[in-house]
Amino acid sequence: MKKIVKGAIAAAAGIALLLGGAGTFAYWNSSQTISGASIVSGNLLVTDPGPAGVWTINGGSTPISLTGYLIVPGDVLTYKKTMAITATGNNLVATLGLGAAAITASDSAKPADVALAAYLTSTAVLTATGTGITGTSPTYTITPGSAGISQTVDVVVTITFPKSTTAGFENTTKVGSVSLANLTVTLSQV
């Protein structure tokens, strides 16, 4: 009985080797080239064509310098800038918004810096106008369609330092410092 089992195992192993390695058994097979075409990928780009943007305070039209500016509760900082957007792609949908690190504490170890950054970040709003742009703040939808978009867009960033009706509510932000050096407009595919 053992010889029969050993013989069957050896025969099965031999057949497996013939099927897998040597290719002595033919398999039917066929292929046909179908007509196709080249495809090209789209593009999604936001750039700064210049000139520099302008900061104003409390709805005024006179530009201000942020260097040394001491913001107080009730102030509203506004930044206006023209950006260039290119969006091409038949099924492309993207969002335009303010970067997550737009307002950061100058020193993350100082509680007043952290408090001021949190306070201002919660009120920062980006608005944008242009062809193919829909939606409302905090993000706008860009839908270029088959023709695509290549245009300038007017971007406005508004940062409000709210003034609470509760006396002393903003005290944790006194002498706080934030950096707006990374103020960024983002364009991201959905």
mmCIF file of C-alpha atoms in Angstrom:
data_model
loop_
_atom_site.group_PDB
_atom_site.id
_atom_site.type_symbol
_atom_site.label_atom_id
_atom_site.label_comp_id
_atom_site.label_asym_id
_atom_site.label_seq_id
_atom_site.Cartn_x
_atom_site.Cartn_y
_atom_site.Cartn_z
ATOM 1 C CA MET A 1 0.000 0.000 0.000
ATOM 2 C CA LYS A 2 2.861 2.365 0.816
ATOM 3 C CA LYS A 3 4.414 1.790 -2.625
ATOM 4 C CA ILE A 4 1.163 2.728 -4.368
ATOM 5 C CA VAL A 5 0.820 5.976 -2.348
ATOM 6 C CA LYS A 6 4.469 6.902 -2.996
ATOM 7 C CA GLY A 7 4.054 6.177 -6.683
ATOM 8 C CA ALA A 8 0.898 8.329 -6.908
ATOM 9 C CA ILE A 9 2.655 11.219 -5.185
ATOM 10 C CA ALA A 10 5.637 10.964 -7.528
ATOM 11 C CA ALA A 11 3.376 10.884 -10.590
ATOM 12 C CA ALA A 12 1.416 13.953 -9.387
ATOM 13 C CA ALA A 13 4.655 15.854 -8.762
ATOM 14 C CA GLY A 14 5.903 15.011 -12.249
ATOM 15 C CA ILE A 15 2.691 16.222 -13.875
ATOM 16 C CA ALA A 16 2.815 19.467 -11.842
ATOM 17 C CA LEU A 17 6.383 20.099 -13.030
ATOM 18 C CA LEU A 18 5.406 19.541 -16.640
ATOM 19 C CA LEU A 19 2.426 21.891 -16.390
ATOM 20 C CA GLY A 20 4.216 24.672 -14.529
ATOM 21 C CA GLY A 21 7.740 24.862 -15.799
ATOM 22 C CA ALA A 22 8.469 23.335 -19.160
ATOM 23 C CA GLY A 23 5.367 24.478 -20.986
ATOM 24 C CA THR A 24 4.968 21.238 -22.873
ATOM 25 C CA PHE A 25 1.200 21.511 -22.758
ATOM 26 C CA ALA A 26 -0.229 24.223 -25.030
ATOM 27 C CA TYR A 27 -2.885 26.636 -23.786
ATOM 28 C CA TRP A 28 -5.158 28.433 -26.211
ATOM 29 C CA ASN A 29 -4.670 32.114 -26.217
ATOM 30 C CA SER A 30 -5.536 35.129 -28.376
ATOM 31 C CA SER A 31 -5.118 38.924 -28.330
ATOM 32 C CA GLN A 32 -6.294 41.869 -30.381
ATOM 33 C CA THR A 33 -5.127 45.487 -30.272
ATOM 34 C CA ILE A 34 -7.978 47.944 -29.889
ATOM 35 C CA SER A 35 -7.903 51.511 -31.117
ATOM 36 C CA GLY A 36 -6.965 54.014 -28.434
ATOM 37 C CA ALA A 37 -5.614 57.517 -28.121
ATOM 38 C CA SER A 38 -3.208 59.546 -26.043
ATOM 39 C CA ILE A 39 -4.421 61.202 -22.863
ATOM 40 C CA VAL A 40 -2.968 64.235 -21.123
ATOM 41 C CA SER A 41 -3.272 65.090 -17.448
ATOM 42 C CA GLY A 42 -4.825 68.349 -16.318
ATOM 43 C CA ASN A 43 -3.338 70.989 -14.066
ATOM 44 C CA LEU A 44 -4.107 72.716 -10.774
ATOM 45 C CA LEU A 45 -2.012 75.737 -9.848
ATOM 46 C CA VAL A 46 -2.255 78.883 -7.745
ATOM 47 C CA THR A 47 0.501 81.469 -8.155
ATOM 48 C CA ASP A 48 1.380 84.989 -7.083
ATOM 49 C CA PRO A 49 1.725 87.140 -10.206
ATOM 50 C CA GLY A 50 2.612 90.227 -8.137
ATOM 51 C CA PRO A 51 2.412 92.981 -7.030
ATOM 52 C CA ALA A 52 2.423 92.481 -3.265
ATOM 53 C CA GLY A 53 -0.871 92.442 -1.416
ATOM 54 C CA VAL A 54 -2.032 95.284 0.812
ATOM 55 C CA TRP A 55 -3.018 95.233 4.498
ATOM 56 C CA THR A 56 -5.604 97.706 5.795
ATOM 57 C CA ILE A 57 -7.250 98.139 9.181
ATOM 58 C CA ASN A 58 -10.891 98.578 10.211
ATOM 59 C CA GLY A 59 -12.268 99.010 6.692
ATOM 60 C CA GLY A 60 -9.925 101.852 5.796
ATOM 61 C CA SER A 61 -8.309 102.232 2.408
ATOM 62 C CA THR A 62 -4.878 103.408 3.591
ATOM 63 C CA PRO A 63 -2.338 100.558 3.498
ATOM 64 C CA ILE A 64 -0.604 99.760 6.795
ATOM 65 C CA SER A 65 2.613 97.987 7.670
ATOM 66 C CA LEU A 66 2.206 95.049 10.016
ATOM 67 C CA THR A 67 5.722 95.567 11.390
ATOM 68 C CA GLY A 68 5.228 96.985 14.853
ATOM 69 C CA TYR A 69 1.436 97.215 14.516
ATOM 70 C CA LEU A 70 -0.277 96.688 17.884
ATOM 71 C CA ILE A 71 -3.667 95.061 17.337
ATOM 72 C CA VAL A 72 -6.386 95.499 19.970
ATOM 73 C CA PRO A 73 -9.792 93.862 20.487
ATOM 74 C CA GLY A 74 -12.241 95.216 17.918
ATOM 75 C CA ASP A 75 -9.651 95.605 15.140
ATOM 76 C CA VAL A 76 -10.284 94.035 11.740
ATOM 77 C CA LEU A 77 -7.227 93.415 9.538
ATOM 78 C CA THR A 78 -7.875 93.006 5.806
ATOM 79 C CA TYR A 79 -5.436 91.701 3.216
ATOM 80 C CA LYS A 80 -6.193 92.115 -0.498
ATOM 81 C CA LYS A 81 -4.251 90.311 -3.191
ATOM 82 C CA THR A 82 -4.693 89.195 -6.781
ATOM 83 C CA MET A 83 -3.726 85.542 -7.336
ATOM 84 C CA ALA A 84 -3.527 83.560 -10.585
ATOM 85 C CA ILE A 85 -5.380 80.257 -10.850
ATOM 86 C CA THR A 86 -5.037 77.559 -13.474
ATOM 87 C CA ALA A 87 -7.439 74.635 -13.290
ATOM 88 C CA THR A 88 -7.825 72.174 -16.158
ATOM 89 C CA GLY A 89 -9.357 68.725 -16.087
ATOM 90 C CA ASN A 90 -12.655 67.371 -17.356
ATOM 91 C CA ASN A 91 -13.748 66.112 -13.933
ATOM 92 C CA LEU A 92 -11.651 68.420 -11.773
ATOM 93 C CA VAL A 93 -13.207 69.955 -8.692
ATOM 94 C CA ALA A 94 -10.969 71.843 -6.267
ATOM 95 C CA THR A 95 -11.278 74.021 -3.197
ATOM 96 C CA LEU A 96 -9.667 77.384 -2.624
ATOM 97 C CA GLY A 97 -9.042 78.264 0.991
ATOM 98 C CA LEU A 98 -6.735 79.667 3.614
ATOM 99 C CA GLY A 99 -3.786 77.472 4.635
ATOM 100 C CA ALA A 100 -3.955 75.817 8.054
ATOM 101 C CA ALA A 101 -0.748 77.495 9.273
ATOM 102 C CA ALA A 102 -1.753 81.004 8.156
ATOM 103 C CA ILE A 103 -1.728 82.391 11.700
ATOM 104 C CA THR A 104 0.735 80.888 14.172
ATOM 105 C CA ALA A 105 1.940 81.784 17.645
ATOM 106 C CA SER A 106 5.304 83.552 17.436
ATOM 107 C CA ASP A 107 6.463 81.450 20.398
ATOM 108 C CA SER A 108 4.440 78.307 21.121
ATOM 109 C CA ALA A 109 5.815 78.286 24.706
ATOM 110 C CA LYS A 110 4.173 81.645 25.522
ATOM 111 C CA PRO A 111 0.513 81.309 26.571
ATOM 112 C CA ALA A 112 -0.404 84.820 25.321
ATOM 113 C CA ASP A 113 0.995 84.033 21.846
ATOM 114 C CA VAL A 114 -0.946 80.768 21.712
ATOM 115 C CA ALA A 115 -4.156 82.430 22.937
ATOM 116 C CA LEU A 116 -3.904 85.281 20.407
ATOM 117 C CA ALA A 117 -3.194 82.855 17.543
ATOM 118 C CA ALA A 118 -6.219 80.733 18.481
ATOM 119 C CA TYR A 119 -8.429 83.794 18.812
ATOM 120 C CA LEU A 120 -7.440 85.241 15.429
ATOM 121 C CA THR A 121 -7.435 81.887 13.592
ATOM 122 C CA SER A 122 -11.032 81.260 14.613
ATOM 123 C CA THR A 123 -12.102 84.489 12.886
ATOM 124 C CA ALA A 124 -9.916 84.410 9.748
ATOM 125 C CA VAL A 125 -12.019 84.390 6.586
ATOM 126 C CA LEU A 126 -10.974 84.149 2.938
ATOM 127 C CA THR A 127 -13.227 85.459 0.176
ATOM 128 C CA ALA A 128 -12.570 85.000 -3.526
ATOM 129 C CA THR A 129 -14.247 86.146 -6.726
ATOM 130 C CA GLY A 130 -13.764 85.027 -10.310
ATOM 131 C CA THR A 131 -15.180 82.865 -13.098
ATOM 132 C CA GLY A 132 -15.823 79.255 -12.088
ATOM 133 C CA ILE A 133 -15.641 80.013 -8.347
ATOM 134 C CA THR A 134 -18.662 79.167 -6.224
ATOM 135 C CA GLY A 135 -19.400 78.755 -2.547
ATOM 136 C CA THR A 136 -18.762 80.727 0.583
ATOM 137 C CA SER A 137 -16.099 80.980 3.215
ATOM 138 C CA PRO A 138 -14.180 79.103 4.562
ATOM 139 C CA THR A 139 -13.609 77.372 1.223
ATOM 140 C CA TYR A 140 -14.635 78.035 -2.339
ATOM 141 C CA THR A 141 -15.215 75.448 -5.035
ATOM 142 C CA ILE A 142 -13.402 75.716 -8.353
ATOM 143 C CA THR A 143 -15.097 73.820 -11.198
ATOM 144 C CA PRO A 144 -13.282 74.552 -14.453
ATOM 145 C CA GLY A 145 -15.350 72.388 -16.797
ATOM 146 C CA SER A 146 -13.889 71.025 -20.024
ATOM 147 C CA ALA A 147 -12.556 74.440 -21.132
ATOM 148 C CA GLY A 148 -10.554 74.935 -17.924
ATOM 149 C CA ILE A 149 -9.784 78.138 -16.077
ATOM 150 C CA SER A 150 -6.714 80.318 -16.335
ATOM 151 C CA GLN A 151 -7.445 83.636 -14.711
ATOM 152 C CA THR A 152 -6.680 86.070 -11.943
ATOM 153 C CA VAL A 153 -8.752 85.906 -8.787
ATOM 154 C CA ASP A 154 -9.240 88.653 -6.223
ATOM 155 C CA VAL A 155 -8.567 87.213 -2.782
ATOM 156 C CA VAL A 156 -9.417 88.989 0.470
ATOM 157 C CA VAL A 157 -8.372 87.669 3.878
ATOM 158 C CA THR A 158 -10.140 89.211 6.860
ATOM 159 C CA ILE A 159 -8.826 88.656 10.390
ATOM 160 C CA THR A 160 -11.004 89.977 13.188
ATOM 161 C CA PHE A 161 -9.849 90.459 16.771
ATOM 162 C CA PRO A 162 -13.277 90.142 18.393
ATOM 163 C CA LYS A 163 -14.207 92.443 21.242
ATOM 164 C CA SER A 164 -16.251 90.595 23.813
ATOM 165 C CA THR A 165 -19.021 92.231 25.821
ATOM 166 C CA THR A 166 -17.561 90.481 28.880
ATOM 167 C CA ALA A 167 -14.954 92.704 30.541
ATOM 168 C CA GLY A 168 -11.523 91.084 30.590
ATOM 169 C CA PHE A 169 -12.494 88.240 28.233
ATOM 170 C CA GLU A 170 -9.485 88.892 25.965
ATOM 171 C CA ASN A 171 -6.967 89.326 28.819
ATOM 172 C CA THR A 172 -5.203 86.051 27.967
ATOM 173 C CA THR A 173 -4.121 87.598 24.659
ATOM 174 C CA LYS A 174 -2.414 90.681 26.127
ATOM 175 C CA VAL A 175 1.116 91.191 24.729
ATOM 176 C CA GLY A 176 0.619 88.102 22.574
ATOM 177 C CA SER A 177 2.424 87.863 19.258
ATOM 178 C CA VAL A 178 1.485 85.970 16.104
ATOM 179 C CA SER A 179 3.187 85.410 12.785
ATOM 180 C CA LEU A 180 1.367 85.961 9.512
ATOM 181 C CA ALA A 181 4.492 85.047 7.519
ATOM 182 C CA ASN A 182 2.886 81.773 6.365
ATOM 183 C CA LEU A 183 -0.359 83.323 5.187
ATOM 184 C CA THR A 184 -1.130 80.937 2.359
ATOM 185 C CA VAL A 185 -3.898 80.501 -0.187
ATOM 186 C CA THR A 186 -4.366 76.808 -0.984
ATOM 187 C CA LEU A 187 -5.900 75.177 -4.045
ATOM 188 C CA SER A 188 -6.588 71.469 -3.504
ATOM 189 C CA GLN A 189 -8.352 68.841 -5.578
ATOM 190 C CA VAL A 190 -11.452 67.430 -3.936
#
